[in-house]
Short mmCIF file of C-alpha atoms and ligand atoms in Angstrom, two decimals:
data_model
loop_
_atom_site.label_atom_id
_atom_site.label_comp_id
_atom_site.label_asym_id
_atom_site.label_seq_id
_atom_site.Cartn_x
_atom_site.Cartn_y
_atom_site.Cartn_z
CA UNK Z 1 4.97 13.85 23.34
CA UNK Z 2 1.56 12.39 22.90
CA UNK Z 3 0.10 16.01 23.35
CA UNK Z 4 2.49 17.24 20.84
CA UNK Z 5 1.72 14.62 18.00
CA UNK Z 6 -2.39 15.37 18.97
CA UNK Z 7 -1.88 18.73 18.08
CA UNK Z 8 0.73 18.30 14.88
CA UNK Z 9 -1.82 15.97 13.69
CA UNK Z 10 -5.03 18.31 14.25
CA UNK Z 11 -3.53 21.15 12.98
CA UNK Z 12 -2.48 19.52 9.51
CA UNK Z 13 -6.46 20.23 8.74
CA UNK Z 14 -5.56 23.85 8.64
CA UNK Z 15 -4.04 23.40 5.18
CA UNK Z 16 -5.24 24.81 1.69
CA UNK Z 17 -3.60 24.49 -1.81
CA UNK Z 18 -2.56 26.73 -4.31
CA UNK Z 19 -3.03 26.12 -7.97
CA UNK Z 20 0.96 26.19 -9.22
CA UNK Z 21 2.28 23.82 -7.01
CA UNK Z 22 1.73 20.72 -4.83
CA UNK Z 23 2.55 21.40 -1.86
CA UNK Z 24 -0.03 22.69 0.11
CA UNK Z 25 0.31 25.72 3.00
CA UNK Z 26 0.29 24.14 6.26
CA UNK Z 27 0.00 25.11 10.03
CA UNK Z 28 1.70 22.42 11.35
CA UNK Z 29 5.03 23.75 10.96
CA UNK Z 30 3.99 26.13 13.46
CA UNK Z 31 2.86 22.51 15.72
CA UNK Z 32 6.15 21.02 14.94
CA UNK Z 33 7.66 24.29 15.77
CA UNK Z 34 6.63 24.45 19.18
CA UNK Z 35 7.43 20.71 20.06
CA UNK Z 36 10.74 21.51 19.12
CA UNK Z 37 10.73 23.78 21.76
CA UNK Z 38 8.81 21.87 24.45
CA UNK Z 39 10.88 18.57 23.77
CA UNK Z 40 14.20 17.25 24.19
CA UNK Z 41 15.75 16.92 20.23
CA UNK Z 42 15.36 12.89 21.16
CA UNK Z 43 11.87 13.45 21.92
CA UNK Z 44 10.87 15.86 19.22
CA UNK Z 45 12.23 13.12 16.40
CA UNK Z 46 10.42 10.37 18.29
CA UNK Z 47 6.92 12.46 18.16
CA UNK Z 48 7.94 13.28 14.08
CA UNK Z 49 8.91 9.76 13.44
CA UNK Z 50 5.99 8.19 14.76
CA UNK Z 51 3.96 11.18 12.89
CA UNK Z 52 5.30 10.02 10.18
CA UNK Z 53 4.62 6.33 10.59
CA UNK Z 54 0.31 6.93 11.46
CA UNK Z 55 0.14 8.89 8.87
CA UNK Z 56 1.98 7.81 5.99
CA UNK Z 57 2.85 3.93 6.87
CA UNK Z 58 -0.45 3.73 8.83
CA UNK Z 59 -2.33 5.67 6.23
CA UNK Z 60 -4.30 7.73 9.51
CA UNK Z 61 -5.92 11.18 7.58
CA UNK Z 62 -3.48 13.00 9.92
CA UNK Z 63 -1.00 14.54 7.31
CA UNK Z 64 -1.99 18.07 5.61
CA UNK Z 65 -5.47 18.23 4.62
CA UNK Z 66 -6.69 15.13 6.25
CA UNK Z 67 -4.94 12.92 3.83
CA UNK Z 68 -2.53 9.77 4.56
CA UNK Z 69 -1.17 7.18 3.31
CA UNK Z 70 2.70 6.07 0.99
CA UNK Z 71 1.78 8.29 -1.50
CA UNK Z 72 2.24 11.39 0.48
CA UNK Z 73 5.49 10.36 1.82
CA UNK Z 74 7.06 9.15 -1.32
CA UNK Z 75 4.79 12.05 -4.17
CA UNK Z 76 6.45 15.03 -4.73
CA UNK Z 77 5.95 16.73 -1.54
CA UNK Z 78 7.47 13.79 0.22
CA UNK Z 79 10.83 15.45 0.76
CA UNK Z 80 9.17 17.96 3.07
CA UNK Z 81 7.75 14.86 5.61
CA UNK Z 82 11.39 13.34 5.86
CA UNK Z 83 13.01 17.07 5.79
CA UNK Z 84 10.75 17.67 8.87
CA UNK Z 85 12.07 15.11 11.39
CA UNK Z 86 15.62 16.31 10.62
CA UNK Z 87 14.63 19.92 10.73
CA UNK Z 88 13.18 19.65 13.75
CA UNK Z 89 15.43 17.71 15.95
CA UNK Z 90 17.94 19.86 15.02
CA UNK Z 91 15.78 23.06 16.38
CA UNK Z 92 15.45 21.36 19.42
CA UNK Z 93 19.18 20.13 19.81
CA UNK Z 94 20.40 24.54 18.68
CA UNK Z 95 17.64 25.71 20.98
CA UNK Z 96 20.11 26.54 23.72
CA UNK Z 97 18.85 26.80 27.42
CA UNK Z 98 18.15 30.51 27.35
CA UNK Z 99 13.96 30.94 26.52
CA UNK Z 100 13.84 34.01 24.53
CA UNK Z 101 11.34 34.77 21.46
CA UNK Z 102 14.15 36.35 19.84
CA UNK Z 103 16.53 33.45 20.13
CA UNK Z 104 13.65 30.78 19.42
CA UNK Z 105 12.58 32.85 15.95
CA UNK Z 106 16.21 33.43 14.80
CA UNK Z 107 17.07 29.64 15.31
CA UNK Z 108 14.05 27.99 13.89
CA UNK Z 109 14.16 30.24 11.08
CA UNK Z 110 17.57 29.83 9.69
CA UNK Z 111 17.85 25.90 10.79
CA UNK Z 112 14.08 24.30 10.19
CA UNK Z 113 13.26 26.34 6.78
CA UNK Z 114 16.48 25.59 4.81
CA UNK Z 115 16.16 21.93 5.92
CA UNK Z 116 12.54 21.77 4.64
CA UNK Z 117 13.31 23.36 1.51
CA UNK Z 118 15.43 21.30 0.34
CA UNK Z 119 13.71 17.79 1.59
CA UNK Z 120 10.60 19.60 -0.74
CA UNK Z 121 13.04 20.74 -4.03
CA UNK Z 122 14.40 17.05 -4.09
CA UNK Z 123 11.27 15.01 -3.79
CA UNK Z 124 9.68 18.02 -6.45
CA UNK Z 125 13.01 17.83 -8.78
CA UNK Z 126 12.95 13.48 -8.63
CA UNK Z 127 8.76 13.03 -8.87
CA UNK Z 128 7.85 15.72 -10.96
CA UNK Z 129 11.33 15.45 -12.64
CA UNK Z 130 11.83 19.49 -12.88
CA UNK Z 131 14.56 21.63 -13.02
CA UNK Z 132 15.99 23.61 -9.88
CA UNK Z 133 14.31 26.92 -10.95
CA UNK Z 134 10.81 25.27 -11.27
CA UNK Z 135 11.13 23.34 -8.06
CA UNK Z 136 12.27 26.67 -6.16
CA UNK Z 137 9.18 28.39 -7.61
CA UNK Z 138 6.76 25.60 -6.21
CA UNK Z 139 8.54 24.54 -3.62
CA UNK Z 140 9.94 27.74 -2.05
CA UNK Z 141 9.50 31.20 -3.01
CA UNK Z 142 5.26 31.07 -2.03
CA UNK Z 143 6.06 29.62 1.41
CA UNK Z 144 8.61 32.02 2.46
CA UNK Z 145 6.55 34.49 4.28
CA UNK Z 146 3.97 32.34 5.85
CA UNK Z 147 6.87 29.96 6.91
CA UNK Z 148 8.54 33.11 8.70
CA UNK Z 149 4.97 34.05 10.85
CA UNK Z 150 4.94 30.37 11.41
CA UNK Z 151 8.47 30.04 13.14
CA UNK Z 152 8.02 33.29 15.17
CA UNK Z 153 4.24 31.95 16.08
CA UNK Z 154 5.77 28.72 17.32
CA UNK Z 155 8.76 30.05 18.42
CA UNK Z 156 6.01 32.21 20.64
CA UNK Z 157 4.22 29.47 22.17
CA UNK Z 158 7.30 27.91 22.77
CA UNK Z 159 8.12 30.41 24.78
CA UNK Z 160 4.90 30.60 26.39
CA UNK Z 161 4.79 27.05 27.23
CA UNK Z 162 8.63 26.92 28.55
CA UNK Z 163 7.80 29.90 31.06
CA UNK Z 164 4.67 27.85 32.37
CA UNK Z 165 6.61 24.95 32.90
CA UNK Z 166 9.30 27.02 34.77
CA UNK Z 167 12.09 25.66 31.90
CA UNK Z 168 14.01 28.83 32.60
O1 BTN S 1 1.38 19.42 0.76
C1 BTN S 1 2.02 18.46 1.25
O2 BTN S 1 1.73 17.29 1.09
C2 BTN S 1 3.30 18.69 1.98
C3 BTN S 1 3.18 19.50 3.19
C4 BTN S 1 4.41 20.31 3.31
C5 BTN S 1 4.17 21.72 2.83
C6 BTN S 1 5.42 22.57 2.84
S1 BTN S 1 6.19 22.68 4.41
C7 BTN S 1 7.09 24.09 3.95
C8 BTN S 1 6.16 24.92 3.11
N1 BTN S 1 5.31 25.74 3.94
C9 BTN S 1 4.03 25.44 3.78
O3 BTN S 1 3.09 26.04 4.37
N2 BTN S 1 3.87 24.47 2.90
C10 BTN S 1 5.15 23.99 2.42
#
């Protein structure tokens, strides 16, 4: 668990923004990706939660871009922090017992993206107080092919990792 957080936490420094929206593109999807496949669902929201708690309760510069603190939990982009512990979990709890790349893609792509979109269109809708359409625009549509690579890239090491470990 501690591993996983270390790396969650050192990959949200691979982040840049993009000028028509808040929210920034992120690697540590593909991080929190992975855990879900390395830990038990009970252990993945533990490692999220307590992500959560460093960085934004805390205020450690461990969320996207080296930034912490409230602000990010509860700004626009805060749906996406709270969307991730229940995304996640729940990619862990579907991931079956079978390691396959195929299965791990499929089920982190149609469980953890939905989930994180719409953690990201409410917080976008309430803080920025936009419509639907605008809050898909900046809170969606950019991400959707980067978020794919980063499922199957976790999904990957995932697999990797399980196969190491001899979860199979
Ligand atoms: O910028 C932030 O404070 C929030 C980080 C969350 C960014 C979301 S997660 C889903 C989508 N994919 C990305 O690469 N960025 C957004």
């Amino acid at each position: 668990m501690a591993m996983c957080l270390a790396v969650i936490s050192v990959s949200a420094y691979i982040a840049f923004p993009l000028p028509f929206t808040p929210a920034m593109v992120v690697a540590s999807t593909a991080a929190m990706c992975f855990t879900a496949f390395i830990l038990t669902p009970k252990q993945t929201f533990m490692t999220l939660v307590a992500y959560l708690i460093l960085g934004g309760v805390a205020g450690l510069p461990i969320l996207p871009g080296g930034t912490g603190g409230l602000g990010r939990l509860f700004g626009p982009t805060g749906g996406f922090y709270f969307a991730f512990v229940v995304a996640y979990t729940m990619v862990s709890y579907f991931k079956g017992n079978v390691v396959s790349l195929k299965r791990y893609s499929l089920i982190s792509i149609i469980i953890s993206l939905p989930i994180t979109y719409i953690g990201g269109l409410i917080s976008m809708m309430l803080v920025l107080n936009i419509g639907l359409e605008a809050a898909i625009v900046q809170a969606v549509l950019p991400f959707i092919p980067g978020d794919v690579v980063k499922c199957i890239l976790g999904a990957f090491i995932g697999v990797r990792v399980n196969r190491a470990l001899g979860s199979e």
